[in-house]
Short mmCIF file of C-alpha atoms in Angstrom, two decimals:
data_model
loop_
_atom_site.label_atom_id
_atom_site.label_comp_id
_atom_site.label_asym_id
_atom_site.label_seq_id
_atom_site.Cartn_x
_atom_site.Cartn_y
_atom_site.Cartn_z
CA MET Q 9 -0.08 0.17 -0.26
CA SER Q 10 1.21 3.41 -0.84
CA THR Q 11 -0.05 6.58 0.32
CA GLU Q 12 -1.35 7.13 -2.24
CA ASN Q 13 -3.62 4.18 -2.50
CA LEU Q 14 -5.14 5.06 1.03
CA PRO Q 15 -8.79 4.71 1.26
CA GLN Q 16 -11.03 7.98 0.35
CA SER Q 17 -14.61 8.92 0.60
CA PRO Q 18 -16.06 10.57 -2.64
CA GLU Q 19 -17.67 13.39 -0.06
CA GLN Q 20 -14.02 14.47 2.60
CA PRO Q 21 -10.43 15.69 1.40
CA PRO Q 22 -7.94 13.08 0.54
CA ARG Q 23 -7.03 11.78 4.83
CA LYS Q 24 -3.24 11.51 5.64
CA PRO Q 25 -1.78 8.05 6.65
CA ARG Q 26 -2.06 7.28 10.30
CA VAL Q 27 1.24 5.72 11.89
CA ALA Q 28 0.63 4.33 14.91
CA VAL Q 29 4.21 4.97 17.13
CA VAL Q 30 4.43 1.98 20.13
CA PHE Q 31 7.06 2.20 22.37
CA GLY Q 32 8.01 0.88 26.03
CA GLY Q 33 7.29 -2.62 26.22
CA ARG Q 34 8.69 -5.27 28.86
CA SER Q 35 12.08 -5.14 28.63
CA SER Q 36 14.54 -4.22 30.00
CA GLU Q 37 15.52 -1.63 27.28
CA HIS Q 38 11.78 -0.07 27.78
CA GLY Q 39 13.95 3.64 28.86
CA ILE Q 40 15.72 3.32 25.80
CA SER Q 41 12.59 2.87 23.25
CA VAL Q 42 10.72 6.21 25.29
CA VAL Q 43 13.84 7.94 24.15
CA THR Q 44 14.12 6.47 20.46
CA ALA Q 45 9.87 7.37 20.30
CA GLY Q 46 10.48 10.91 21.04
CA ALA Q 47 12.88 10.78 18.24
CA VAL Q 48 10.27 9.73 15.47
CA LEU Q 49 7.54 11.48 17.53
CA ARG Q 50 9.69 14.95 16.69
CA ALA Q 51 10.53 13.34 12.81
CA ILE Q 52 7.54 12.87 11.61
CA ASP Q 53 6.38 15.18 9.04
CA ARG Q 54 2.72 16.58 10.75
CA THR Q 55 1.68 17.66 7.02
CA LYS Q 56 1.76 14.31 5.84
CA TYR Q 57 0.68 11.84 8.69
CA ASP Q 58 -1.28 11.69 11.64
CA VAL Q 59 0.43 10.32 14.75
CA LEU Q 60 -1.18 8.38 17.60
CA PRO Q 61 1.18 7.84 20.26
CA ILE Q 62 1.09 4.58 22.29
CA GLY Q 63 3.31 2.97 25.36
CA ILE Q 64 3.51 -0.14 27.01
CA THR Q 65 4.34 -0.14 30.47
CA ARG Q 66 7.15 -2.06 31.76
CA GLU Q 67 3.91 -4.52 33.00
CA GLY Q 68 2.25 -4.70 29.62
CA ARG Q 69 -0.67 -2.03 29.53
CA TRP Q 70 -1.13 -0.85 26.46
CA ALA Q 71 -2.07 3.18 27.11
CA LEU Q 72 -2.67 6.51 24.74
CA THR Q 73 0.19 9.16 26.41
CA VAL Q 74 0.51 12.82 24.81
CA ASP Q 75 2.05 13.13 22.18
CA GLU Q 76 5.01 15.49 23.55
CA PRO Q 77 8.80 14.08 22.44
CA GLU Q 78 10.68 17.17 24.26
CA ARG Q 79 9.16 14.82 27.33
CA MET Q 80 10.79 11.15 26.46
CA ALA Q 81 14.29 12.53 26.41
CA ILE Q 82 17.57 11.02 29.11
CA THR Q 83 16.96 13.65 31.81
CA ASP Q 84 19.34 13.52 35.14
CA ARG Q 85 21.38 10.55 33.40
CA ARG Q 86 17.85 8.44 33.90
CA THR Q 87 15.58 6.94 31.03
CA PRO Q 88 12.51 7.55 31.03
CA GLU Q 89 9.05 5.75 31.07
CA VAL Q 90 6.35 4.83 29.02
CA GLU Q 91 4.62 5.88 32.56
CA ASP Q 92 5.62 9.31 32.75
CA VAL Q 93 3.66 10.15 29.59
CA ALA Q 94 0.61 8.55 29.90
CA GLU Q 95 -3.14 10.13 29.91
CA SER Q 96 -4.24 7.70 32.29
CA GLY Q 97 -2.88 5.39 34.58
CA GLU Q 98 -5.74 2.78 34.16
CA GLY Q 99 -7.41 0.79 31.13
CA GLY Q 100 -5.72 0.39 27.98
CA VAL Q 101 -5.59 1.10 23.97
CA VAL Q 102 -7.02 -2.77 22.42
CA LEU Q 103 -5.76 -3.32 18.87
CA PRO Q 104 -8.04 -4.59 16.44
CA LEU Q 105 -7.81 -8.89 15.94
CA ASP Q 106 -9.99 -8.50 11.94
CA PRO Q 107 -8.03 -7.83 9.33
CA GLY Q 108 -10.48 -6.64 7.78
CA ASN Q 109 -10.95 -3.70 10.84
CA ARG Q 110 -7.56 -1.03 11.85
CA GLU Q 111 -10.04 0.25 13.93
CA VAL Q 112 -7.75 1.59 17.09
CA VAL Q 113 -9.97 1.49 20.72
CA VAL Q 114 -8.99 3.07 24.43
CA SER Q 115 -11.29 1.77 26.99
CA GLU Q 116 -11.26 3.65 30.47
CA PRO Q 117 -12.95 1.37 33.43
CA GLY Q 118 -16.54 2.77 34.18
CA SER Q 119 -16.53 4.28 31.01
CA VAL Q 120 -17.38 3.43 27.25
CA PRO Q 121 -14.89 2.43 25.50
CA LYS Q 122 -13.53 5.27 23.11
CA ALA Q 123 -12.88 4.49 19.39
CA LEU Q 124 -9.49 6.23 18.16
CA GLY Q 125 -10.01 5.94 14.72
CA GLU Q 126 -8.38 3.40 12.39
CA VAL Q 127 -4.20 2.84 12.17
CA ASP Q 128 -2.60 2.29 8.76
CA VAL Q 129 0.77 1.67 9.61
CA VAL Q 130 3.03 0.94 12.82
CA PHE Q 131 5.94 2.74 13.65
CA PRO Q 132 7.35 -0.66 16.79
CA VAL Q 133 10.86 1.42 18.25
CA LEU Q 134 10.30 -1.72 20.69
CA HIS Q 135 14.02 -3.30 21.44
CA GLY Q 136 14.63 -6.81 22.88
CA PRO Q 137 12.10 -8.75 23.80
CA TYR Q 138 8.40 -8.84 23.69
CA GLY Q 139 8.43 -5.88 20.99
CA GLU Q 140 11.80 -6.62 18.67
CA ASP Q 141 11.57 -10.54 19.14
CA GLY Q 142 8.56 -11.57 16.56
CA THR Q 143 5.94 -11.54 19.42
CA LEU Q 144 4.56 -7.70 18.59
CA GLN Q 145 5.56 -8.90 14.61
CA GLY Q 146 3.33 -11.49 14.82
CA LEU Q 147 0.49 -9.60 16.86
CA LEU Q 148 0.01 -7.33 13.08
CA GLU Q 149 -0.04 -10.19 11.06
CA LEU Q 150 -3.53 -10.94 12.50
CA SER Q 151 -4.28 -8.34 12.31
CA GLY Q 152 -3.52 -7.45 9.39
CA VAL Q 153 -1.95 -3.68 10.34
CA PRO Q 154 1.40 -3.38 8.24
CA TYR Q 155 4.81 -2.03 9.88
CA VAL Q 156 7.73 -0.58 10.10
CA GLY Q 157 10.72 -3.04 10.21
CA SER Q 158 11.22 -7.01 10.16
CA GLY Q 159 9.20 -10.23 10.11
CA VAL Q 160 8.07 -11.94 12.91
CA LEU Q 161 11.53 -14.53 11.37
CA ALA Q 162 13.82 -11.92 11.26
CA SER Q 163 13.19 -10.38 14.13
CA ALA Q 164 13.51 -13.59 16.38
CA VAL Q 165 16.84 -14.08 14.56
CA GLY Q 166 17.99 -10.98 15.00
CA GLN Q 167 16.80 -11.10 18.73
CA ASP Q 168 18.44 -14.44 19.45
CA LYS Q 169 22.00 -14.19 19.22
CA GLU Q 170 22.72 -18.03 19.25
CA TYR Q 171 20.36 -18.47 16.33
CA MET Q 172 21.90 -15.27 14.35
CA LYS Q 173 25.11 -16.67 14.36
CA ARG Q 174 24.13 -19.39 13.57
CA VAL Q 175 22.25 -18.30 10.07
CA PHE Q 176 25.09 -15.90 9.46
CA THR Q 177 27.43 -19.34 9.43
CA SER Q 178 25.47 -21.06 6.97
CA PHE Q 179 24.96 -18.30 5.60
CA GLY Q 180 29.08 -17.73 4.49
CA LEU Q 181 29.83 -14.92 6.92
CA LYS Q 182 32.54 -14.97 9.84
CA VAL Q 183 31.50 -14.91 13.78
CA GLY Q 184 33.90 -14.91 15.93
CA PRO Q 185 34.40 -18.68 19.44
CA TYR Q 186 31.08 -18.36 21.51
CA VAL Q 187 29.64 -20.59 23.86
CA VAL Q 188 25.51 -20.77 24.84
CA ILE Q 189 24.18 -21.44 28.40
CA ARG Q 190 20.84 -22.65 28.14
CA PRO Q 191 18.31 -22.18 30.86
CA ARG Q 192 17.62 -26.70 31.13
CA GLU Q 193 21.57 -26.96 31.39
CA TRP Q 194 21.97 -24.34 34.39
CA GLU Q 195 19.17 -25.56 36.06
CA GLN Q 196 20.05 -29.54 36.20
CA ASP Q 197 23.86 -29.26 36.15
CA GLU Q 198 24.90 -25.76 36.91
CA PRO Q 199 28.82 -27.50 37.79
CA ALA Q 200 28.63 -28.92 34.21
CA ALA Q 201 27.70 -25.41 32.72
CA ARG Q 202 30.23 -23.38 34.40
CA LYS Q 203 33.00 -26.12 33.35
CA LYS Q 204 32.28 -25.50 29.93
CA ILE Q 205 32.93 -21.92 30.03
CA VAL Q 206 35.98 -22.24 31.66
CA ASP Q 207 37.29 -24.71 29.46
CA PHE Q 208 36.53 -22.40 26.31
CA ALA Q 209 38.53 -19.06 28.12
CA GLY Q 210 41.20 -21.99 28.09
CA GLU Q 211 40.43 -22.65 24.80
CA HIS Q 212 40.15 -19.28 23.57
CA GLY Q 213 41.25 -16.92 26.64
CA TRP Q 214 40.44 -14.32 29.35
CA PRO Q 215 39.27 -11.27 28.73
CA LEU Q 216 35.45 -13.10 28.20
CA PHE Q 217 32.14 -11.29 27.23
CA VAL Q 218 28.76 -12.86 29.56
CA LYS Q 219 26.08 -11.15 27.83
CA PRO Q 220 22.04 -12.09 27.55
CA ALA Q 221 21.49 -14.44 24.96
CA ARG Q 222 17.91 -11.74 23.69
CA ALA Q 223 18.70 -8.56 24.78
CA GLY Q 224 20.34 -5.18 23.46
CA SER Q 225 21.61 -1.90 24.63
CA SER Q 226 24.37 -3.64 25.55
CA ILE Q 227 23.15 -4.62 29.50
CA GLY Q 228 24.17 -6.30 30.63
CA ILE Q 229 27.01 -7.77 30.01
CA THR Q 230 29.81 -8.43 31.63
CA LYS Q 231 33.10 -7.82 30.32
CA VAL Q 232 34.95 -11.18 32.46
CA ASP Q 233 39.26 -11.19 32.85
CA ASP Q 234 39.29 -14.22 35.02
CA ILE Q 235 37.53 -16.42 36.71
CA ALA Q 236 37.08 -15.18 40.20
CA GLY Q 237 34.77 -12.21 37.33
CA LEU Q 238 32.72 -14.92 36.67
CA GLY Q 239 29.78 -15.89 39.10
CA ASP Q 240 29.16 -12.26 39.00
CA ALA Q 241 29.27 -11.72 35.30
CA ILE Q 242 26.55 -15.12 34.30
CA ALA Q 243 24.14 -13.90 37.66
CA GLU Q 244 23.99 -10.14 36.04
CA ALA Q 245 23.99 -11.38 32.40
CA GLN Q 246 20.50 -14.13 33.91
CA ARG Q 247 19.12 -11.27 35.32
CA HIS Q 248 18.03 -10.01 31.92
CA ASP Q 249 17.88 -13.57 29.98
CA PRO Q 250 18.21 -17.54 31.34
CA LYS Q 251 20.06 -18.22 28.17
CA ILE Q 252 23.20 -16.60 28.50
CA LEU Q 253 26.15 -16.51 25.78
CA VAL Q 254 29.81 -16.19 26.47
CA GLU Q 255 32.28 -14.83 23.60
CA ALA Q 256 35.91 -14.66 23.28
CA ALA Q 257 37.30 -11.03 22.74
CA LEU Q 258 38.30 -10.78 19.74
CA ARG Q 259 41.08 -7.95 19.34
CA GLY Q 260 40.03 -5.13 16.55
CA ARG Q 261 38.26 -2.42 15.81
CA GLU Q 262 34.19 -1.87 16.48
CA ILE Q 263 32.38 -0.91 13.22
CA GLU Q 264 29.30 -0.04 12.38
CA CYS Q 265 26.86 0.00 9.41
CA GLY Q 266 23.30 0.84 8.59
CA VAL Q 267 21.22 -0.59 5.89
CA LEU Q 268 17.76 0.56 4.73
CA GLU Q 269 15.33 -0.96 2.20
CA PHE Q 270 15.20 1.09 -0.42
CA GLU Q 271 12.38 0.48 -3.38
CA ASP Q 272 15.00 -1.52 -5.74
CA GLY Q 273 15.91 -3.03 -2.67
CA PRO Q 274 18.63 -2.93 0.61
CA ARG Q 275 21.39 -0.35 0.44
CA ALA Q 276 24.16 0.24 3.16
CA SER Q 277 24.68 3.86 4.64
CA VAL Q 278 28.62 5.21 5.23
CA PRO Q 279 30.17 2.69 8.46
CA SER Q 280 30.76 4.37 11.79
CA GLU Q 281 33.38 3.54 14.74
CA ILE Q 282 32.72 3.13 17.37
CA PRO Q 283 36.18 3.75 19.47
CA PRO Q 284 37.11 2.57 23.10
CA PRO Q 285 35.59 4.83 25.95
CA ASP Q 286 38.04 6.91 27.72
CA THR Q 287 35.84 6.20 30.56
CA HIS Q 288 34.22 2.23 30.82
CA ALA Q 289 36.14 -0.58 29.73
CA TYR Q 290 34.33 -1.39 26.90
CA TYR Q 291 30.87 0.27 25.01
CA ASP Q 292 28.42 -1.03 27.80
CA PHE Q 293 24.94 1.17 28.24
CA GLU Q 294 26.52 3.80 30.22
CA ALA Q 295 28.81 4.71 28.07
CA LYS Q 296 26.31 4.29 24.83
CA TYR Q 297 23.34 6.42 25.98
CA ILE Q 298 24.32 7.82 29.33
CA ASP Q 299 27.43 9.39 28.64
CA SER Q 300 27.22 9.72 24.83
CA THR Q 301 30.99 8.46 23.86
CA PRO Q 302 30.71 9.61 19.98
CA GLY Q 303 30.90 7.25 17.30
CA ILE Q 304 33.17 8.33 14.03
CA VAL Q 305 30.91 8.70 11.06
CA PRO Q 306 32.16 7.72 8.63
CA ALA Q 307 34.83 5.36 9.90
CA PRO Q 308 38.22 5.90 9.24
CA LEU Q 309 38.27 3.07 6.69
CA THR Q 310 40.03 2.41 3.11
CA PRO Q 311 38.04 2.23 -0.21
CA GLU Q 312 38.33 -1.06 0.03
CA GLU Q 313 37.67 -1.54 3.41
CA THR Q 314 34.20 0.58 3.36
CA ALA Q 315 32.53 -1.67 0.06
CA GLU Q 316 33.56 -4.55 1.90
CA VAL Q 317 31.84 -3.58 5.26
CA GLN Q 318 29.19 -2.09 3.37
CA ARG Q 319 28.73 -5.28 1.24
CA LEU Q 320 28.61 -7.63 4.51
CA ALA Q 321 25.90 -5.24 6.30
CA VAL Q 322 23.49 -6.08 2.79
CA ASP Q 323 24.49 -9.79 2.63
CA ALA Q 324 23.77 -10.37 6.92
CA PHE Q 325 20.39 -8.84 5.95
CA GLU Q 326 18.99 -10.33 2.85
CA ALA Q 327 20.34 -14.32 4.85
CA ALA Q 328 17.73 -13.19 8.30
CA SER Q 329 15.34 -12.36 5.92
CA CYS Q 330 14.99 -9.29 6.77
CA GLU Q 331 13.33 -5.51 5.72
CA GLY Q 332 12.89 -1.72 7.01
CA LEU Q 333 16.39 -1.44 8.18
CA VAL Q 334 19.08 -3.02 10.38
CA ARG Q 335 22.68 -2.24 11.88
CA ALA Q 336 25.12 -4.34 11.81
CA ASP Q 337 27.97 -4.00 14.17
CA PHE Q 338 31.47 -5.68 13.22
CA PHE Q 339 34.84 -6.44 14.61
CA LEU Q 340 37.36 -5.61 12.09
CA THR Q 341 40.42 -7.96 13.44
CA VAL Q 342 43.56 -6.98 13.84
CA GLU Q 343 44.48 -9.33 10.85
CA GLY Q 344 42.62 -7.13 8.60
CA GLU Q 345 39.47 -9.50 8.41
CA PHE Q 346 35.28 -8.38 8.74
CA VAL Q 347 33.56 -10.52 12.24
CA ILE Q 348 30.22 -9.80 12.37
CA ASN Q 349 29.15 -9.45 15.97
CA GLU Q 350 25.49 -9.07 15.71
CA ILE Q 351 22.46 -7.07 13.45
CA ASN Q 352 19.96 -4.87 15.15
CA THR Q 353 17.00 -5.00 13.26
CA MET Q 354 14.91 -1.99 15.63
CA PRO Q 355 18.61 -0.12 16.21
CA GLY Q 356 18.42 2.77 18.67
CA MET Q 357 16.90 5.75 17.01
CA THR Q 358 17.97 8.37 20.16
CA PRO Q 359 19.32 11.54 18.99
CA ILE Q 360 23.28 10.02 19.47
CA SER Q 361 22.42 6.75 17.97
CA MET Q 362 24.93 5.98 15.21
CA TYR Q 363 21.86 4.09 12.91
CA PRO Q 364 20.66 7.70 11.90
CA GLN Q 365 24.14 9.47 12.44
CA MET Q 366 25.47 6.70 9.56
CA TRP Q 367 22.55 7.69 7.61
CA GLN Q 368 22.77 11.52 7.87
CA ALA Q 369 26.36 11.02 6.52
CA SER Q 370 25.22 9.71 3.16
CA GLY Q 371 22.66 12.32 2.64
CA ILE Q 372 19.69 10.81 4.48
CA THR Q 373 18.11 13.42 7.19
CA TYR Q 374 16.89 11.73 10.26
CA PRO Q 375 13.00 13.08 9.18
CA ASP Q 376 14.06 12.12 5.63
CA LEU Q 377 15.15 8.14 7.20
CA VAL Q 378 11.65 8.10 9.79
CA ASP Q 379 9.65 9.03 6.33
CA LYS Q 380 11.48 5.81 4.57
CA LEU Q 381 11.09 3.29 6.84
CA ILE Q 382 7.08 4.58 6.67
CA GLN Q 383 6.83 4.50 3.29
CA ALA Q 384 8.48 1.38 3.16
CA ALA Q 385 6.23 -0.39 5.56
CA LEU Q 386 2.71 0.60 3.90
CA ARG Q 387 4.47 -0.31 0.77
CA ARG Q 388 5.26 -4.01 1.79
CA PRO Q 389 1.63 -5.97 2.78
CA THR Q 390 1.41 -8.74 5.86
CA GLY Q 391 1.33 -12.22 5.16
CA LEU Q 392 3.58 -14.13 3.67
CA ARG Q 393 5.61 -11.94 1.16
#
């Protein structure tokens, strides 16, 4: 569906497409999702689109929120909450489950449900489980509502770092050494699970990075320099996900590249480099969002290296059957080889996030980027494709 093909009444002037920006969610990335939503709401062209902001609280309640992006920013090192901008502390927003009906309804205790009108496309800026992992995408597929970003499979693969790496390997993309500890392994034989990690360290050396297998925004990750720090690192990762991933440290530079879907297919942005932060052991959550460690855009690479990482980013996009957008993260090793670390199917799009910065350096402003994502979603049908 395109903007021009929206259903119109002969008695009424053509209406603008209605975009529901859905944000927040039940994951540990709730606050960053709210910040991203604020940036998207500021960027959407209100002369071209009607906008309906919908927040999902940490408890899972869908709430109608105020359309005030300035309240969705990091303040005094604190990320905002959906509850901060919700119009009411009770009731909730309900999406239709009938593909023939796109009308959104809000209900309050003791009140008659109120129709908010039809939604033509959803812009889900949720990060992490219960939003970026295919769950929301499945709901929208059932509802028959177009949405920005990847579908169910690609979203699920992009969220689970183990299966992401398996898919990449099967397509010939180079990944670094890793080992996975699943919840059942830990529950049935914790000493054996710990030994599995220690043996991995014996093979690949310290330090190791212990992280939740299905989380993002560098949350729950610990750099472990020796066996003494392993227990606390495992406990921190398991606070966010019972399944953990342990990766060997790679010597090299961190390089990122954005991918955006155009009408003729996906294209890569200029890449960026994430330099080692001065005040943090690695590029963790605080370095990324609170202290705003700046990236280098474009990355200081040779023309050949730039072309190679752009090719690999598009290859990763295609390997996971992604749609809309992706940020692909790589290591350029001291041996001169690009190793893919992960993809993000809904990367952070805060004012300081690397994905919009890379496209800005590629000639696409933030408002144009948001518009291209919405238009791509309107062109794409739901269902098998």
